[in-house]
mmCIF file of N, CA, C and O in Angstrom:
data_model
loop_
_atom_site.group_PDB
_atom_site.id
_atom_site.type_symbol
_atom_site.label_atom_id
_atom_site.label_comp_id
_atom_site.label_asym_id
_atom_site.label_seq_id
_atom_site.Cartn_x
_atom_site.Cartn_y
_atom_site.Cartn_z
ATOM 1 N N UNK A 1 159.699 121.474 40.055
ATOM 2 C CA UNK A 1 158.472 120.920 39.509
ATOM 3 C C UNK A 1 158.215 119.559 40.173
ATOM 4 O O UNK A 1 158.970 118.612 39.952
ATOM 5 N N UNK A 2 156.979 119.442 41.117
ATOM 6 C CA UNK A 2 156.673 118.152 41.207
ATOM 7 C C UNK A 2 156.646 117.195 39.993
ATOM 8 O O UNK A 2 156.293 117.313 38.820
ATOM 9 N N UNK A 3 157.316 115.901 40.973
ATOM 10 C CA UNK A 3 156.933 114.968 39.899
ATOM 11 C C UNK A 3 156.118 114.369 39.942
ATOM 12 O O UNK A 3 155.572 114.441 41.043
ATOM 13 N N UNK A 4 155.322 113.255 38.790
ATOM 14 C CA UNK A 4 153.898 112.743 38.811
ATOM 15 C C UNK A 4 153.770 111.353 39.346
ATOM 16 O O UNK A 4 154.877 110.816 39.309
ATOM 17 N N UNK A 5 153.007 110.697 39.747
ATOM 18 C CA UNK A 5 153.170 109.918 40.821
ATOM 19 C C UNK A 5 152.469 108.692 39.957
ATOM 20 O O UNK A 5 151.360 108.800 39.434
ATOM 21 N N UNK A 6 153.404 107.357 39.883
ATOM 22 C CA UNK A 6 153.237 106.382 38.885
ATOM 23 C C UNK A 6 152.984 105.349 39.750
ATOM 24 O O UNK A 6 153.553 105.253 40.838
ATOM 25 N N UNK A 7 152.036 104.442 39.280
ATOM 26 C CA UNK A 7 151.828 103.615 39.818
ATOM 27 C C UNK A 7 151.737 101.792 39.199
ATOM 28 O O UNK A 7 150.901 101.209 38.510
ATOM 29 N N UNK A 8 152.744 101.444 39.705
ATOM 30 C CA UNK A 8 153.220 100.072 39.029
ATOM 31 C C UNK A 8 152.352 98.846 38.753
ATOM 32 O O UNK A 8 151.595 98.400 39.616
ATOM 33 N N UNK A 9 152.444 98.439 37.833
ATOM 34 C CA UNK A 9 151.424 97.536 37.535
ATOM 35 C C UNK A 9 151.411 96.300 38.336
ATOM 36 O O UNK A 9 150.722 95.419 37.822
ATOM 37 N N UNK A 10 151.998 95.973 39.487
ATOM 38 C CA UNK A 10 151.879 94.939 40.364
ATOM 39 C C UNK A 10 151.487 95.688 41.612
ATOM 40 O O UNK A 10 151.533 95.182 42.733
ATOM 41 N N UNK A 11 150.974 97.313 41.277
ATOM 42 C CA UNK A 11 150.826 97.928 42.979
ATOM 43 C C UNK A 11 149.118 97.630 43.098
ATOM 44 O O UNK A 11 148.359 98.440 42.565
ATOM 45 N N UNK A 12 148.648 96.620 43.709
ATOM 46 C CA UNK A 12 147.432 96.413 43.867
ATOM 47 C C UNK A 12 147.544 95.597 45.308
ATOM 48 O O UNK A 12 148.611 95.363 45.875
ATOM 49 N N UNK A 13 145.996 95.140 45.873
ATOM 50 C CA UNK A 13 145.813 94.779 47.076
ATOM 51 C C UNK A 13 146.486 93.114 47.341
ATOM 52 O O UNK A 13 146.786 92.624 48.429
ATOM 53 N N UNK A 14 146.601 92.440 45.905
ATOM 54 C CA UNK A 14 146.717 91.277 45.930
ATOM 55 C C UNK A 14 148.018 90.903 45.902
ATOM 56 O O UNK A 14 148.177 89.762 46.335
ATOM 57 N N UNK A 15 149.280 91.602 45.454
ATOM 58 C CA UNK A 15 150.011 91.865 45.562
ATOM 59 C C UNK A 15 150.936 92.011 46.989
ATOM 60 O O UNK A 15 151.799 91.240 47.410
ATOM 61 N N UNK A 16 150.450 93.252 47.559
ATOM 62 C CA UNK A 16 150.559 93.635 48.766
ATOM 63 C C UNK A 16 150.266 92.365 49.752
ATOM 64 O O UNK A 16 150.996 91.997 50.673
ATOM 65 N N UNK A 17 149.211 91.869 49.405
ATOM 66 C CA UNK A 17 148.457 90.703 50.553
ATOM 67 C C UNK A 17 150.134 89.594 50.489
ATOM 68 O O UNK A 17 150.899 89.343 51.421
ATOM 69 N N UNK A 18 150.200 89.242 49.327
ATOM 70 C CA UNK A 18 151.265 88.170 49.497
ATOM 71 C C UNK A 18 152.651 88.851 49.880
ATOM 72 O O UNK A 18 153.424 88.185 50.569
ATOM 73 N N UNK A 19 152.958 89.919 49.548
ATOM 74 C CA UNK A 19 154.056 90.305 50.466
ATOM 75 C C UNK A 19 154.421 90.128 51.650
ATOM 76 O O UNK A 19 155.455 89.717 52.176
ATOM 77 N N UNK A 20 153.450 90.487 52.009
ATOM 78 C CA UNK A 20 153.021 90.712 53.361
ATOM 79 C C UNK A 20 153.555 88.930 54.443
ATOM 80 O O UNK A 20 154.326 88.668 55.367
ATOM 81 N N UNK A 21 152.582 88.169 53.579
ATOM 82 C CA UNK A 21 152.646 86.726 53.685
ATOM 83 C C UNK A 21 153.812 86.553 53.692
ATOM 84 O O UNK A 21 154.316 86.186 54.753
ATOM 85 N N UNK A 22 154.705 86.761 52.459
ATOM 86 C CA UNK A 22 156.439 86.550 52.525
ATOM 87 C C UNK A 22 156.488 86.834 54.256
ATOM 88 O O UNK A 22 156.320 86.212 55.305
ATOM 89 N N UNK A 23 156.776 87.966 53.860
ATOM 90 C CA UNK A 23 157.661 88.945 55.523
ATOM 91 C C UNK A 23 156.911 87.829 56.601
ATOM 92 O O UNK A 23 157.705 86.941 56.914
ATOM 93 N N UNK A 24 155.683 87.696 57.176
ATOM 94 C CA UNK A 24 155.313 86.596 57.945
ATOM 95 C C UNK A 24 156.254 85.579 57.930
ATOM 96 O O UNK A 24 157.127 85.478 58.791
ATOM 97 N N UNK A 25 156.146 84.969 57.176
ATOM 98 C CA UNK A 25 156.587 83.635 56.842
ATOM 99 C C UNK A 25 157.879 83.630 57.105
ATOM 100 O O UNK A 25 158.363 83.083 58.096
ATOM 101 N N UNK A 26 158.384 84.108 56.423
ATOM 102 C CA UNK A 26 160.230 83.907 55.960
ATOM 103 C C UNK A 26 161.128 85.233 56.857
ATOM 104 O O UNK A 26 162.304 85.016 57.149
ATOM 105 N N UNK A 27 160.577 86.365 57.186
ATOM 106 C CA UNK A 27 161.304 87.098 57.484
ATOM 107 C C UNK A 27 161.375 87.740 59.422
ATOM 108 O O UNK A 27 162.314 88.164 60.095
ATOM 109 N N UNK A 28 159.812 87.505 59.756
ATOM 110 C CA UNK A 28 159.448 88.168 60.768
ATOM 111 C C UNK A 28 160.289 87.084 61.786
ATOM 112 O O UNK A 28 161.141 87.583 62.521
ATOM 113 N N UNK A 29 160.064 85.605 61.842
ATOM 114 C CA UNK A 29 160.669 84.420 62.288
ATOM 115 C C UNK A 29 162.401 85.027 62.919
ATOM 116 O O UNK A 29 162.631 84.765 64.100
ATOM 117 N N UNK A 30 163.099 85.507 62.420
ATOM 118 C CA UNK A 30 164.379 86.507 62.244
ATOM 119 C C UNK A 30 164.571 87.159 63.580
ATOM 120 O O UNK A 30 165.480 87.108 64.409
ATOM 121 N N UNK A 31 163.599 87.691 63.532
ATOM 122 C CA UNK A 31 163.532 88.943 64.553
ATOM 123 C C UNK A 31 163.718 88.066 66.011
ATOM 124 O O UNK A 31 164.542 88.333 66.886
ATOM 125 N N UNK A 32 162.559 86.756 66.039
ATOM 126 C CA UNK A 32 163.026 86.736 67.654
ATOM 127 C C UNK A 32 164.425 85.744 67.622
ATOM 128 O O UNK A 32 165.176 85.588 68.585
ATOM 129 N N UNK A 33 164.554 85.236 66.538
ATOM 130 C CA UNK A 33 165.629 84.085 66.394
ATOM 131 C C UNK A 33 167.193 85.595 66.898
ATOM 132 O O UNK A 33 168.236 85.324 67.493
ATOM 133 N N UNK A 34 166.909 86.556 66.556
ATOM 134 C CA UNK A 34 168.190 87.401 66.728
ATOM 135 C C UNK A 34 168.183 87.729 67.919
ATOM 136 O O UNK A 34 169.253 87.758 68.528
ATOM 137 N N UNK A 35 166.920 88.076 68.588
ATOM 138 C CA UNK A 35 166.329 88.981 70.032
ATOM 139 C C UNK A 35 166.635 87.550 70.698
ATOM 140 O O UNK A 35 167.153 87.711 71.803
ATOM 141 N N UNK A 36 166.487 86.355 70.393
ATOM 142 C CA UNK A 36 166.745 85.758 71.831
ATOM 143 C C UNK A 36 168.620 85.475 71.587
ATOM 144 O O UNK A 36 169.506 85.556 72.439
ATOM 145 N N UNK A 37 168.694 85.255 70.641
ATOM 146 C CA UNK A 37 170.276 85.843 70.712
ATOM 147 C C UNK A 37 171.215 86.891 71.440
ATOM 148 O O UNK A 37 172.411 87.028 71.697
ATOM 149 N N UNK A 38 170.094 87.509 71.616
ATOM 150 C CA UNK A 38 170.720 88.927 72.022
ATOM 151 C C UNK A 38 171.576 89.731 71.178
ATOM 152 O O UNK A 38 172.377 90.455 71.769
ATOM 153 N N UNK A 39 171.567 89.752 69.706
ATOM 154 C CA UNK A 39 171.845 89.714 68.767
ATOM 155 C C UNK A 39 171.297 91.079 67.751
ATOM 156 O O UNK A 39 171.930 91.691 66.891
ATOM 157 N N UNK A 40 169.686 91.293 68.295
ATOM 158 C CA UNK A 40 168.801 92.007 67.180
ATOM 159 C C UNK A 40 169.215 93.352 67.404
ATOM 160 O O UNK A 40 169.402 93.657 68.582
ATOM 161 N N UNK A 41 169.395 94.210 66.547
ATOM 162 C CA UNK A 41 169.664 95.759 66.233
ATOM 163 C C UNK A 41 168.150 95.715 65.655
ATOM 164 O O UNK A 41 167.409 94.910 65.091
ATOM 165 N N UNK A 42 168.120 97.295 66.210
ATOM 166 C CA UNK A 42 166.861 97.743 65.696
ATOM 167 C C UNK A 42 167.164 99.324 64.879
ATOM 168 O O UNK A 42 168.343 99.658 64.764
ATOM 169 N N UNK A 43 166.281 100.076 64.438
ATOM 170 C CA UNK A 43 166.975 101.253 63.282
ATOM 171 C C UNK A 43 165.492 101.590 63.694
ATOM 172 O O UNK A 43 164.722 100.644 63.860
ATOM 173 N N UNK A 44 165.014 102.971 63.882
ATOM 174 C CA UNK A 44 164.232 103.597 63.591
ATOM 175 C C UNK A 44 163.678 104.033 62.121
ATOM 176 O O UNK A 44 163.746 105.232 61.851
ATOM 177 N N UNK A 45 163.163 103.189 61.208
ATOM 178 C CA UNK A 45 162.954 103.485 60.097
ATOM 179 C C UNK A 45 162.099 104.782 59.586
ATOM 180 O O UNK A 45 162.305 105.245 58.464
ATOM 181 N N UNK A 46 160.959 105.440 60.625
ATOM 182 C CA UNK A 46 160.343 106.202 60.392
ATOM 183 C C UNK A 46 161.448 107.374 60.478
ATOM 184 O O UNK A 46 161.415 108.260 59.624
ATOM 185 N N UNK A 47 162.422 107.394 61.491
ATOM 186 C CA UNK A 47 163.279 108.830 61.914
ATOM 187 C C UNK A 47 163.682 109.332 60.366
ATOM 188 O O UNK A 47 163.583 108.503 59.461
ATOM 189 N N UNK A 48 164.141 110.707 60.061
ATOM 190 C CA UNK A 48 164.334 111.189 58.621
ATOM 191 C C UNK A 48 165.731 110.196 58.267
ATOM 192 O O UNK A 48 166.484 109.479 58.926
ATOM 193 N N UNK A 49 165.585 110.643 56.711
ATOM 194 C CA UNK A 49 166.350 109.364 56.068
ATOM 195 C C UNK A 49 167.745 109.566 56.522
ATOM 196 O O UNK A 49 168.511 108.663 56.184
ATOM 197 N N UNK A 50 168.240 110.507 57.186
ATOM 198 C CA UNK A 50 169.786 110.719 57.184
ATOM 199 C C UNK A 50 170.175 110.397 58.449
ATOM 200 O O UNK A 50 171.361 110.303 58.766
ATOM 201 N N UNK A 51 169.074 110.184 59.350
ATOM 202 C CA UNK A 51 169.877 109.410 60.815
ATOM 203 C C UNK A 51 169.349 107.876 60.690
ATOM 204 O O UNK A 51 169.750 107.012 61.470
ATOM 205 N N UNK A 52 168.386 107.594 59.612
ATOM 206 C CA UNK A 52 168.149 106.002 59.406
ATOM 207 C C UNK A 52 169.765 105.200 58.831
ATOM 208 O O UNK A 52 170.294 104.122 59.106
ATOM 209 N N UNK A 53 170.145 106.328 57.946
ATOM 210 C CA UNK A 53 171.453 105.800 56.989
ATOM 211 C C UNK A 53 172.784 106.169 58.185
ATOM 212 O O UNK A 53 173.866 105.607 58.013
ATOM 213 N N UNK A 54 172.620 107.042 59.259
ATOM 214 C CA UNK A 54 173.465 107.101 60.549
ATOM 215 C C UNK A 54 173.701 105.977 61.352
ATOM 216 O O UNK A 54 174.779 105.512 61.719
ATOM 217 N N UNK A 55 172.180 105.474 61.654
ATOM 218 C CA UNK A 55 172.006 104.455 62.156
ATOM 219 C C UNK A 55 172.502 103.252 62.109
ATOM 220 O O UNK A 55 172.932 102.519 63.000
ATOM 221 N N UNK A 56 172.372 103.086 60.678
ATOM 222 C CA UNK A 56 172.205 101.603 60.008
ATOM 223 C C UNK A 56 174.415 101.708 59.735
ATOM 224 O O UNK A 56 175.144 100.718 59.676
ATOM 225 N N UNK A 57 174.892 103.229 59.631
ATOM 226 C CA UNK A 57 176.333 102.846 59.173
ATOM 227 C C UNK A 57 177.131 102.424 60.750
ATOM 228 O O UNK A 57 178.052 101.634 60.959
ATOM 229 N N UNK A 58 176.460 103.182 61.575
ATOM 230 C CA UNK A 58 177.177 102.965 63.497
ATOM 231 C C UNK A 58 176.736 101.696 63.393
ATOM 232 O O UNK A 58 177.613 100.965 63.852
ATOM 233 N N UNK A 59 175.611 100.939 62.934
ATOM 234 C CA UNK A 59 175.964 99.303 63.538
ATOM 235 C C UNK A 59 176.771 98.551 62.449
ATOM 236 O O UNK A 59 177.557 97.654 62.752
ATOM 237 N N UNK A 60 176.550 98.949 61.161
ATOM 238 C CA UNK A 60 177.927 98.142 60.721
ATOM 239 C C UNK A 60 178.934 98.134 61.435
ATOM 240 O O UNK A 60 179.465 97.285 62.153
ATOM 241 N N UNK A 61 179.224 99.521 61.079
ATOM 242 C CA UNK A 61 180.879 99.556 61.953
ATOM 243 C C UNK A 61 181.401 99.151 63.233
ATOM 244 O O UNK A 61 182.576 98.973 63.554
ATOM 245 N N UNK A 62 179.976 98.992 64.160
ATOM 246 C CA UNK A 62 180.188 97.823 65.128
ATOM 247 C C UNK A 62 180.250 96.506 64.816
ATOM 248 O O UNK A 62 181.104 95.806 65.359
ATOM 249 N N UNK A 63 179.440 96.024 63.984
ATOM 250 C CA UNK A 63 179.228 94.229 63.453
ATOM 251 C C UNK A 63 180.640 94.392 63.107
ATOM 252 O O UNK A 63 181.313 93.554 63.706
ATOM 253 N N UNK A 64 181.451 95.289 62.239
ATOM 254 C CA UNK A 64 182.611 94.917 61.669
ATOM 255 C C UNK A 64 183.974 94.594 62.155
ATOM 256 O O UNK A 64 184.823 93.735 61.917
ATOM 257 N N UNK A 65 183.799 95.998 63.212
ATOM 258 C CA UNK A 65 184.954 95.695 64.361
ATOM 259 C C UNK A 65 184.898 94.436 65.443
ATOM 260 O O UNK A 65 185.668 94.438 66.403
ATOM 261 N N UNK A 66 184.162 93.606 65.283
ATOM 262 C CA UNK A 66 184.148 92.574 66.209
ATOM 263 C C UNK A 66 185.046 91.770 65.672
ATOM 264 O O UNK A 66 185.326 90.704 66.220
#
């Protein structure tokens, strides 16, 4: 049986807009601070969920063994 599809009382445009703003602000900054590191891993987030969670466990286990 499908289930019914709920929608949260903070899921609106205004919401979204400042998220968004976060990730700008505070998070995107990251990306080249790691890339000029030579540092940044990347993960195919769209690929299906079981080679995203493949993905994401092969670079731990590299970050770890270092």
């Amino acid at each position: 049986m499908p289930s019914e599809f709920i929608r949260r009382a903070d899921d609106n445009a205004e919401t979204v807009t400042n998220r968004l703003m976060v990730y700008y602000r505070e998070t995107a900054p990251l990306i080249g601070y790691y890339f000029h590191k030579k540092e940044l891993q990347v993960v195919d987030g769209m690929a299906p969920i079981d080679e995203v969670a493949q993905s994401i466990e092969m670079l731990l286990t590299r970050l770890t063994a270092k």
